[in-house]
CSV table of C-alpha atoms in Angstrom, one decimal:
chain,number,residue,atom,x,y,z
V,1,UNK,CA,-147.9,25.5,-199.1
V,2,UNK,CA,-148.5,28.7,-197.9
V,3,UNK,CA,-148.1,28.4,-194.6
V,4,UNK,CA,-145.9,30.9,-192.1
V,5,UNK,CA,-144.4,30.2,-189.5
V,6,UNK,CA,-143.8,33.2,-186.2
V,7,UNK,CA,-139.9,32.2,-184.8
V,8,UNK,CA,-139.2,34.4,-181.8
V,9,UNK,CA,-135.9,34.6,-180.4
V,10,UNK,CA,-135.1,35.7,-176.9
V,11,UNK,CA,-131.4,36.8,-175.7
V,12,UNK,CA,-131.3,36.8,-172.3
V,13,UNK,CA,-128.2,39.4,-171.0
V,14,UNK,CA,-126.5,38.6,-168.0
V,15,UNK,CA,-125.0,41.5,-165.7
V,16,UNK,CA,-121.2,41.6,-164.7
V,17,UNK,CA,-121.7,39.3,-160.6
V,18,UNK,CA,-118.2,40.7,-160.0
V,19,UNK,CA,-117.7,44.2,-157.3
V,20,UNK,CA,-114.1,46.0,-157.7
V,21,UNK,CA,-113.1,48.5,-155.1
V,22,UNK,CA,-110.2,50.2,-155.3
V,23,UNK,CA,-109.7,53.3,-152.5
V,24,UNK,CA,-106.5,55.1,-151.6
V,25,UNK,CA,-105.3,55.9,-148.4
V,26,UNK,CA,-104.0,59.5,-149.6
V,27,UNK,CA,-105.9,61.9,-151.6
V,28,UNK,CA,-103.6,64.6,-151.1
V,29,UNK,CA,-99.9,64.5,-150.8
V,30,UNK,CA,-97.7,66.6,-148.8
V,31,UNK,CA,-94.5,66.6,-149.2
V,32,UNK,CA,-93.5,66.3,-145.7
V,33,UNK,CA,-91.7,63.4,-145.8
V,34,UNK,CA,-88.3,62.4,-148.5
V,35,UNK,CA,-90.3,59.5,-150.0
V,36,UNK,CA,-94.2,59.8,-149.3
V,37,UNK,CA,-95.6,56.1,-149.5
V,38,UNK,CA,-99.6,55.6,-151.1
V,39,UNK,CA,-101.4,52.7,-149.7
V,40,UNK,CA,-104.2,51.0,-152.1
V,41,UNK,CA,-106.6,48.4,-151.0
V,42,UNK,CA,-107.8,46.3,-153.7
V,43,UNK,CA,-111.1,44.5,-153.0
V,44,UNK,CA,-113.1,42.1,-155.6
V,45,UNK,CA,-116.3,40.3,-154.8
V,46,UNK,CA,-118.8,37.6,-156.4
V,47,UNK,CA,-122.3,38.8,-156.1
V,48,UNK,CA,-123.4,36.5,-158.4
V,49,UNK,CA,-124.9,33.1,-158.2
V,50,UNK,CA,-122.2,30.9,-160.6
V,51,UNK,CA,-118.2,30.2,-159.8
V,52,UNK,CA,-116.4,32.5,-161.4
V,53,UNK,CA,-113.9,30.4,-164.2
V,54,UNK,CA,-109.8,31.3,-164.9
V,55,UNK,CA,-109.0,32.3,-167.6
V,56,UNK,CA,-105.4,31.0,-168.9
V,57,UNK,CA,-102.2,33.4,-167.9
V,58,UNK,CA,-98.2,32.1,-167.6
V,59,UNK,CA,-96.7,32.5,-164.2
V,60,UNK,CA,-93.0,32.2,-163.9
V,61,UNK,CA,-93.1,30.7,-167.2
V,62,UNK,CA,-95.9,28.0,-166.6
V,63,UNK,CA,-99.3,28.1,-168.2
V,64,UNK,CA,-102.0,28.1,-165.6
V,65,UNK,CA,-105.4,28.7,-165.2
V,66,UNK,CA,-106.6,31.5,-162.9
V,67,UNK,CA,-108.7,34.8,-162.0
V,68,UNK,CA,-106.7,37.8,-162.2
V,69,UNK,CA,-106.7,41.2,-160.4
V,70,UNK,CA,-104.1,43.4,-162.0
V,71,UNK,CA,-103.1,46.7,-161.2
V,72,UNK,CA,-101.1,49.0,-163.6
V,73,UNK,CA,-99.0,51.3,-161.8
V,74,UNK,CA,-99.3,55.0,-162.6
V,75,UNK,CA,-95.9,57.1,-163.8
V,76,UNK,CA,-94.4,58.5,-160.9
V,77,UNK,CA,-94.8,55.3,-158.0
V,78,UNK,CA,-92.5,52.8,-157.6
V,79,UNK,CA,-93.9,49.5,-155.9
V,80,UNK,CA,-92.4,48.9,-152.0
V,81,UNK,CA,-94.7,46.4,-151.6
V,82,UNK,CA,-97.6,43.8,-151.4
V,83,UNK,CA,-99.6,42.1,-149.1
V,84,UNK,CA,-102.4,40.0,-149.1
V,85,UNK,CA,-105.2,40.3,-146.2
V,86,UNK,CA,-106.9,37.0,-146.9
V,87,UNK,CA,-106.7,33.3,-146.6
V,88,UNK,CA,-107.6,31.3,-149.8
V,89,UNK,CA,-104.7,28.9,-149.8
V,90,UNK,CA,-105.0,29.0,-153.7
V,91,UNK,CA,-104.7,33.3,-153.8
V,92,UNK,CA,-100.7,34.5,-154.5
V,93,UNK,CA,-99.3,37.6,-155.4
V,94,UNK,CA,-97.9,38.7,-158.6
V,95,UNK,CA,-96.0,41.0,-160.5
V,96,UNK,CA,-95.9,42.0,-164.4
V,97,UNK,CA,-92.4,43.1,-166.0
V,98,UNK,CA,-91.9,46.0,-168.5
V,99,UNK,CA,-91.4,45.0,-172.2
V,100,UNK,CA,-92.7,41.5,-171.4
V,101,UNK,CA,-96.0,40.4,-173.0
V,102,UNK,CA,-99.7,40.8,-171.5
V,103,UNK,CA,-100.7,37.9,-168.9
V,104,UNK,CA,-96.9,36.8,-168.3
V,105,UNK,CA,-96.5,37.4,-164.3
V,106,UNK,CA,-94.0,36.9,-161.9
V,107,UNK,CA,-94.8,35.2,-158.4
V,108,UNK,CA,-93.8,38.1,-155.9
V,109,UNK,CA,-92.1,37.0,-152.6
V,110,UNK,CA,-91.1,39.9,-150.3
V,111,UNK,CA,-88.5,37.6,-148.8
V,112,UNK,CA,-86.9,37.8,-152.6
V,113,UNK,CA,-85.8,41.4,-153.6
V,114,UNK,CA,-86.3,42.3,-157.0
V,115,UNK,CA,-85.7,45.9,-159.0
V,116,UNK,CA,-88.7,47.6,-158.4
V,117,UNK,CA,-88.0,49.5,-161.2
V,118,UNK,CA,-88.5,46.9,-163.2
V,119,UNK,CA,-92.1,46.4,-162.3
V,120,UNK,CA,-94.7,48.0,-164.0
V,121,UNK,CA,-98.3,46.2,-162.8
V,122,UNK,CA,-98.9,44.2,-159.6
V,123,UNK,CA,-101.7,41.8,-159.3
V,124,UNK,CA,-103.5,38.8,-157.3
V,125,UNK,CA,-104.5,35.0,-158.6
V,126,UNK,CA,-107.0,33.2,-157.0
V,127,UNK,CA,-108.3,29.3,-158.5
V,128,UNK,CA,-111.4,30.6,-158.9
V,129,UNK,CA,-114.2,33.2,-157.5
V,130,UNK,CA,-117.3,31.1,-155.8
V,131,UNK,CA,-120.4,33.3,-154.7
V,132,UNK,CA,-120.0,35.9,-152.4
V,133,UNK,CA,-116.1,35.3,-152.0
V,134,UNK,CA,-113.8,38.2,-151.1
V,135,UNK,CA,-110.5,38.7,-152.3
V,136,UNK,CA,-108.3,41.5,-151.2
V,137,UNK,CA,-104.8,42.8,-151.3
V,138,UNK,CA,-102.6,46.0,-150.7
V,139,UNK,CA,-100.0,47.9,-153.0
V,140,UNK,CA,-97.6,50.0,-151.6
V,141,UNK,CA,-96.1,52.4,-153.9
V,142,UNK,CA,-93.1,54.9,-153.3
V,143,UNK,CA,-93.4,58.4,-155.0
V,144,UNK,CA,-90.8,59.0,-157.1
V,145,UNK,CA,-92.2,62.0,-159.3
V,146,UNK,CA,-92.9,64.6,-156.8
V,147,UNK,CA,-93.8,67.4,-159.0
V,148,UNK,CA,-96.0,69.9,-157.9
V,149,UNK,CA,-99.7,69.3,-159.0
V,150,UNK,CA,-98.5,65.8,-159.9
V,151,UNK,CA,-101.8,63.9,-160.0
V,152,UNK,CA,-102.0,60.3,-160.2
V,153,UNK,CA,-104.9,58.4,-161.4
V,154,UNK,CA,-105.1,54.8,-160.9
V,155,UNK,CA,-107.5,51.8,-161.5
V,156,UNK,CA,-107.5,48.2,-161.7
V,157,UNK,CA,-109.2,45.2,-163.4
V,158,UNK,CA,-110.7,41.6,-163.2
V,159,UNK,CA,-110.3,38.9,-165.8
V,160,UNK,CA,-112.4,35.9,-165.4
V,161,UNK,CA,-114.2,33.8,-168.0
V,162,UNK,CA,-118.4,33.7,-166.9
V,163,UNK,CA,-121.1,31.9,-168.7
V,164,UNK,CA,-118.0,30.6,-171.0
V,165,UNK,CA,-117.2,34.2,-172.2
V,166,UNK,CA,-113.6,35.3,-171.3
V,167,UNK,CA,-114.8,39.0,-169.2
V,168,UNK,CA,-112.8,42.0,-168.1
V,169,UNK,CA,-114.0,44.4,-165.7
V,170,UNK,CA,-112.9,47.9,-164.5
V,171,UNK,CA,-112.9,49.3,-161.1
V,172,UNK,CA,-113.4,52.7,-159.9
V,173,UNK,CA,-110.7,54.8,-160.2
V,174,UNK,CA,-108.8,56.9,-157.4
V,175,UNK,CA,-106.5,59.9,-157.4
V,176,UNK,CA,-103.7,61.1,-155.3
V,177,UNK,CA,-102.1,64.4,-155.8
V,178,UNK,CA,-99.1,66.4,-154.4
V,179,UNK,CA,-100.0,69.7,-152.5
V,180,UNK,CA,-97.3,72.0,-151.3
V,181,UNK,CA,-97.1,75.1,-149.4
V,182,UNK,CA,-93.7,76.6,-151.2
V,183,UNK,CA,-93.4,80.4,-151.4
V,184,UNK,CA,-90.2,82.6,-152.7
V,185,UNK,CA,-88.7,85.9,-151.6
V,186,UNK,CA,-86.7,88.1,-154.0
V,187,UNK,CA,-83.9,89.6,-152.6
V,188,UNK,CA,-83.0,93.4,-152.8
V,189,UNK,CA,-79.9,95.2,-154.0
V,190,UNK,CA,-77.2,96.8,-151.5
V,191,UNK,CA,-78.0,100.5,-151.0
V,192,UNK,CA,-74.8,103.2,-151.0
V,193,UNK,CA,-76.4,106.1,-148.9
V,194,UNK,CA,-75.5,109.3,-147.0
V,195,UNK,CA,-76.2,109.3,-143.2
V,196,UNK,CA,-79.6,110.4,-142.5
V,197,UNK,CA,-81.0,108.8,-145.7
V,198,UNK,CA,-84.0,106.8,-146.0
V,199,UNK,CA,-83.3,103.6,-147.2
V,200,UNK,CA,-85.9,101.0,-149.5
V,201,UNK,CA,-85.6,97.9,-150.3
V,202,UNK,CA,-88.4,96.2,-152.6
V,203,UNK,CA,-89.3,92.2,-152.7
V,204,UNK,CA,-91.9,90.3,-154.3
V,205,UNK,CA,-93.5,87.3,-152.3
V,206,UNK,CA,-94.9,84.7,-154.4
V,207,UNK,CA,-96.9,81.8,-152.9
V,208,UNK,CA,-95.1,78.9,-155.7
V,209,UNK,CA,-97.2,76.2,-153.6
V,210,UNK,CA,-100.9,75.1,-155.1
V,211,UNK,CA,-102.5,75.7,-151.3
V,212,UNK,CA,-103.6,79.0,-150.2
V,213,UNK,CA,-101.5,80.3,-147.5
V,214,UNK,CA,-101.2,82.9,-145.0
V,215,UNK,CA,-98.2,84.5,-144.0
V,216,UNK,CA,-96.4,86.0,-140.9
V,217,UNK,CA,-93.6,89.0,-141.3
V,218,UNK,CA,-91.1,90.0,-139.3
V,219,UNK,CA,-88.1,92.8,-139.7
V,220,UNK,CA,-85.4,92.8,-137.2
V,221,UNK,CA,-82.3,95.1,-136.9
V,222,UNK,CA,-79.0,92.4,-137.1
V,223,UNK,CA,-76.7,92.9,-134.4
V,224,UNK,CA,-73.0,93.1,-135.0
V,225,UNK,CA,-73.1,95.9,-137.8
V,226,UNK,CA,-72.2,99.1,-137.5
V,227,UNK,CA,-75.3,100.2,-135.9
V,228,UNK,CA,-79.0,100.6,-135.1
V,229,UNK,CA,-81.1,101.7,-137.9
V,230,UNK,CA,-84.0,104.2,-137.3
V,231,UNK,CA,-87.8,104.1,-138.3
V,232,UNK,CA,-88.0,100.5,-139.4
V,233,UNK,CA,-91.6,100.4,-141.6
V,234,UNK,CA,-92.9,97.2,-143.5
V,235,UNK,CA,-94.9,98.1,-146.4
V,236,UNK,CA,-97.7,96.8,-149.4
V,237,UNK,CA,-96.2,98.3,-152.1
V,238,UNK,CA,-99.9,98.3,-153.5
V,239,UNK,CA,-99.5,99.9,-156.7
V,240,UNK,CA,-95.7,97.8,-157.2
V,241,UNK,CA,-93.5,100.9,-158.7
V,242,UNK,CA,-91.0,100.1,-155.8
V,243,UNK,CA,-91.7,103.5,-154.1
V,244,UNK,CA,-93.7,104.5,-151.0
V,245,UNK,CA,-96.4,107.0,-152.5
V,246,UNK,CA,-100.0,107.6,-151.0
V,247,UNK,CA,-101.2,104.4,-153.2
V,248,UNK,CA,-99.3,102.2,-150.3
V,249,UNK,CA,-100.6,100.7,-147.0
V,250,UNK,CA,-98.1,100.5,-143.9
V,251,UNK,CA,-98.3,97.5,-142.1
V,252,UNK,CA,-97.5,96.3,-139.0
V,253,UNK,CA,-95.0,93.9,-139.2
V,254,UNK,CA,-95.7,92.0,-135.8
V,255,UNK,CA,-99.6,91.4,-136.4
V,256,UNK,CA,-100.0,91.7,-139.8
V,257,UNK,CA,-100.9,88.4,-141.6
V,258,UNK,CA,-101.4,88.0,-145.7
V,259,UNK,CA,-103.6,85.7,-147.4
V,260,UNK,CA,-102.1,84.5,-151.2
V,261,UNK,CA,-103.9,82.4,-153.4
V,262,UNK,CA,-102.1,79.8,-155.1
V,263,UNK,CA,-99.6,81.6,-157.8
V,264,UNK,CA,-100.6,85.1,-156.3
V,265,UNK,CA,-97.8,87.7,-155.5
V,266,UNK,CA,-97.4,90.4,-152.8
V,267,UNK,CA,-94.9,93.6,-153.3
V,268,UNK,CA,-93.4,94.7,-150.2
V,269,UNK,CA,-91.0,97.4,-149.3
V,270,UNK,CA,-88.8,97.3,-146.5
V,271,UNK,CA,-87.8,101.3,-145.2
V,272,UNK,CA,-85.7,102.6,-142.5
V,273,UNK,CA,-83.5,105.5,-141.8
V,274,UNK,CA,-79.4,105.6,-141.9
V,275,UNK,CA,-78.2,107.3,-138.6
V,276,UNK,CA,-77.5,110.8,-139.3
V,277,UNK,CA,-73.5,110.3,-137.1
V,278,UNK,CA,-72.1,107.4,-138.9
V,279,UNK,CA,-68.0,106.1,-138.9
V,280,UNK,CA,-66.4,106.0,-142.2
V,281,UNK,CA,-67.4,102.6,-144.4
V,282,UNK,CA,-70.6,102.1,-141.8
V,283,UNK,CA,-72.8,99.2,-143.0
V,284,UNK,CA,-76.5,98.3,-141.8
V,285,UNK,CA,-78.1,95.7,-142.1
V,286,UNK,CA,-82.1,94.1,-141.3
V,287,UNK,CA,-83.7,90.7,-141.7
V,288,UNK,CA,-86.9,90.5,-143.4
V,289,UNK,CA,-88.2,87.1,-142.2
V,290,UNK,CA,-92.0,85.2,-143.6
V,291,UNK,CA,-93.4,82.6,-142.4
V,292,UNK,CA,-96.1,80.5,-143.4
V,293,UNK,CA,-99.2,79.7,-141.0
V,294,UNK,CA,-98.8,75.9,-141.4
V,295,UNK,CA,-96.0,73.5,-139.7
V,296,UNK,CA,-94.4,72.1,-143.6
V,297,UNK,CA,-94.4,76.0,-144.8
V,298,UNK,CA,-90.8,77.2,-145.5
V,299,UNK,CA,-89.2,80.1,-143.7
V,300,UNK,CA,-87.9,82.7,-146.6
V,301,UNK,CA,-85.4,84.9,-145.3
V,302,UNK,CA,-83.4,87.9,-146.5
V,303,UNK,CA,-80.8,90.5,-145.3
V,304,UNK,CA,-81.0,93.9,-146.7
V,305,UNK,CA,-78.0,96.0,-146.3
V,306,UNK,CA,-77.0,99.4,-146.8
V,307,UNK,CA,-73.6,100.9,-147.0
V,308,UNK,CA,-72.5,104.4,-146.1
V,309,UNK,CA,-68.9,106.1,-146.9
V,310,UNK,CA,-69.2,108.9,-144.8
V,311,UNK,CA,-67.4,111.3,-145.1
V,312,UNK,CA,-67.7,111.7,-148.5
V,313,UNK,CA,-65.7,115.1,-148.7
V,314,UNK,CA,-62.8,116.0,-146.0
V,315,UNK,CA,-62.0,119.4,-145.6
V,316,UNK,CA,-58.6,120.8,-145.3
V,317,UNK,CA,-57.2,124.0,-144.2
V,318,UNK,CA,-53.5,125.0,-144.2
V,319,UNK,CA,-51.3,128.1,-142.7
V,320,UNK,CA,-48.7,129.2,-144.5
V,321,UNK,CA,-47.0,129.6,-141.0
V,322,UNK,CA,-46.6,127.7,-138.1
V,323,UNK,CA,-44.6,130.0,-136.5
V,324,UNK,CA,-45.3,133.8,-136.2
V,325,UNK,CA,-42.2,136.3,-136.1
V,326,UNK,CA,-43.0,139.4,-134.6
V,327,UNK,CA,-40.3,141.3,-135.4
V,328,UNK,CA,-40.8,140.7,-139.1
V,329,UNK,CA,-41.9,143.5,-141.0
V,330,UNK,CA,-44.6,141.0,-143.0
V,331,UNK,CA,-46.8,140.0,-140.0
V,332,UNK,CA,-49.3,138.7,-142.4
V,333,UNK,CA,-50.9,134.8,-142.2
V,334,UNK,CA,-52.1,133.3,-145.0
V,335,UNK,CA,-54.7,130.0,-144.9
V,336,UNK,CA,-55.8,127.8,-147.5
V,337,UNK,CA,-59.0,126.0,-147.3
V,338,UNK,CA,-59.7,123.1,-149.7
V,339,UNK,CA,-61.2,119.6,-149.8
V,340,UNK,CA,-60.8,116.5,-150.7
V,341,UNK,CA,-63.1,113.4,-151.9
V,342,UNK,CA,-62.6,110.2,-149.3
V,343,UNK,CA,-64.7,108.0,-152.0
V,344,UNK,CA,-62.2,105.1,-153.3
């Protein structure tokens, strides 16, 4: 009676033996191509000392017992296809269907087309994982939401049952997202001018890409109107009112090149001079062409054009005779000088 008794328990924790390695073969998409394809590679080792055990999952509608590698795939990629690098007689591919219950797989065949569409996770079965085995497969995915900034995150995970407890692990994760060097030009309105006017046209480029880009210009008479125009001048419009005031910078439209942050805007004015002799109904016309430094930048390209009725006002001047007689007694001519507006 009396007597106590010093009971000590010891847990003893053992660590996840599995590796996952998921890595990307893009980081960065450019839209370059219609339908930009992402590669993962999928890699899971045993670095422990014990088999890893299945765990119980249906495949095309049979209970069986295996480890699992599943990858959901992120909004915005459509699976093209998958490939296993290995050769464990017992590994095969597999596919999960939307709306269909959690550990209900599909064998995937490539020689058997199915909707992609359809598909919402991909995955690998092995019997099980012995010490230091290496599994590995690879998921090719379309990109389907091409959206600029579109980022897609992406992971995958291991279920296997070790020291009798049913475990899921997470691998890292990778990202992929879409880059674009997109820009836009705003077009200017048609000018009505007298000959010997100085025409301006004002535009706004925006760099609408996420990449920081630089910019070449270019402004070149078009042939085929009704003439050259004079004093062609590219211009910052610095201070953005749309006129050229001490506040602006002239640039040289053959060597100048812009930097523009992502989102960042430039004003520019395009000036040049009517000619001071112009036909009736002249038109004039320029192209203002930009270019981005890199090869998948767009070429923006605009015409300005100005239009000049001259002769606005046509003078007239009548005699009251065409014919003098000199023997009348009224040897007087009268003239009468008017005008007339040629505008329609």
């Amino acid at each position: 009676n009396g007597t106590t008794r010093l009971v000590t328990d010891v847990v003893k924790t053992i660590a996840s033996p599995i590796d996952l390695l998921k890595q990307v073969d893009q980081t960065e998409i450019h839209l370059t191509q219609a339908s930009p394809v992402l590669r993962y590679t999928l890699t899971m080792r045993n670095q422990g000392q014990f088999d890893l055990k299945p765990i119980s999952v249906t495949i095309d509608n049979v209970l069986v017992n295996a480890v699992v590698m599943e990858d959901v795939l992120p909004t915005g990629l459509l699976l093209k296809g998958l490939t296993y690098t290995g050769s464990n007689p017992t590994a095969k591919l597999i596919y999960h269907l939307k709306g269909e219950p959690q550990k209900q797989y599909y064998l995937y065949q490539k020689a058997n087309p199915l909707d992609a569409s359809q598909v919402d996770a991909v995955g690998l079965v092995v019997n099980q994982l012995a010490p230091n085995q290496l599994e590995q497969f690879l998921v090719d995915a379309t990109v389907t939401k091409k959206d600029l900034g579109t980022v897609f995150n992406n992971s995958f995970t291991a279920a296997y049952v070790y020291a009798t407890v049913n475990t899921v692990d997470q691998s890292n994760s990778v990202s992929s997202v879409i880059l674009s060097y997109q820009a836009q030009l705003t077009t200017a309105p048609v000018l009505t001018l007298d000959p010997a006017a100085t025409a301006i046209w004002p535009h706004t480029l925006t760099n609408s890409g996420n990449l920081t880009e630089s910019y070449n210009f270019a402004v070149t008479d078009v042939n085929g109107d009704s003439g050259l125009l004079e004093n062609m001048v590219l211009i910052h419009d610095v201070n953005k009112n749309g006129l050229f005031d001490a506040a602006d910078v002239v640039l040289d439209a053959q060597a100048h090149i812009e930097t523009l942050v992502a989102e960042q805007k430039m004003s520019i004015l395009v000036q040049a001079q009517i000619p001071a002799t112009v036909l009736p109904n002249s038109v004039f016309s320029l192209t203002l062409t930009i270019k981005g430094s890199q090869t998948d930048s767009p070429v923006l390209i605009v015409k300005d054009n100005a239009y000049s009725p001259y002769p606005q006002l046509e003078l007239i001047k009548n005699v009251d005779q065409a014919a003098l007689n000199i023997s009348s007694a009224d040897k007087t001519l009268k003239y009468k000088i008017g005008r007339a507006s040629c505008r329609e």
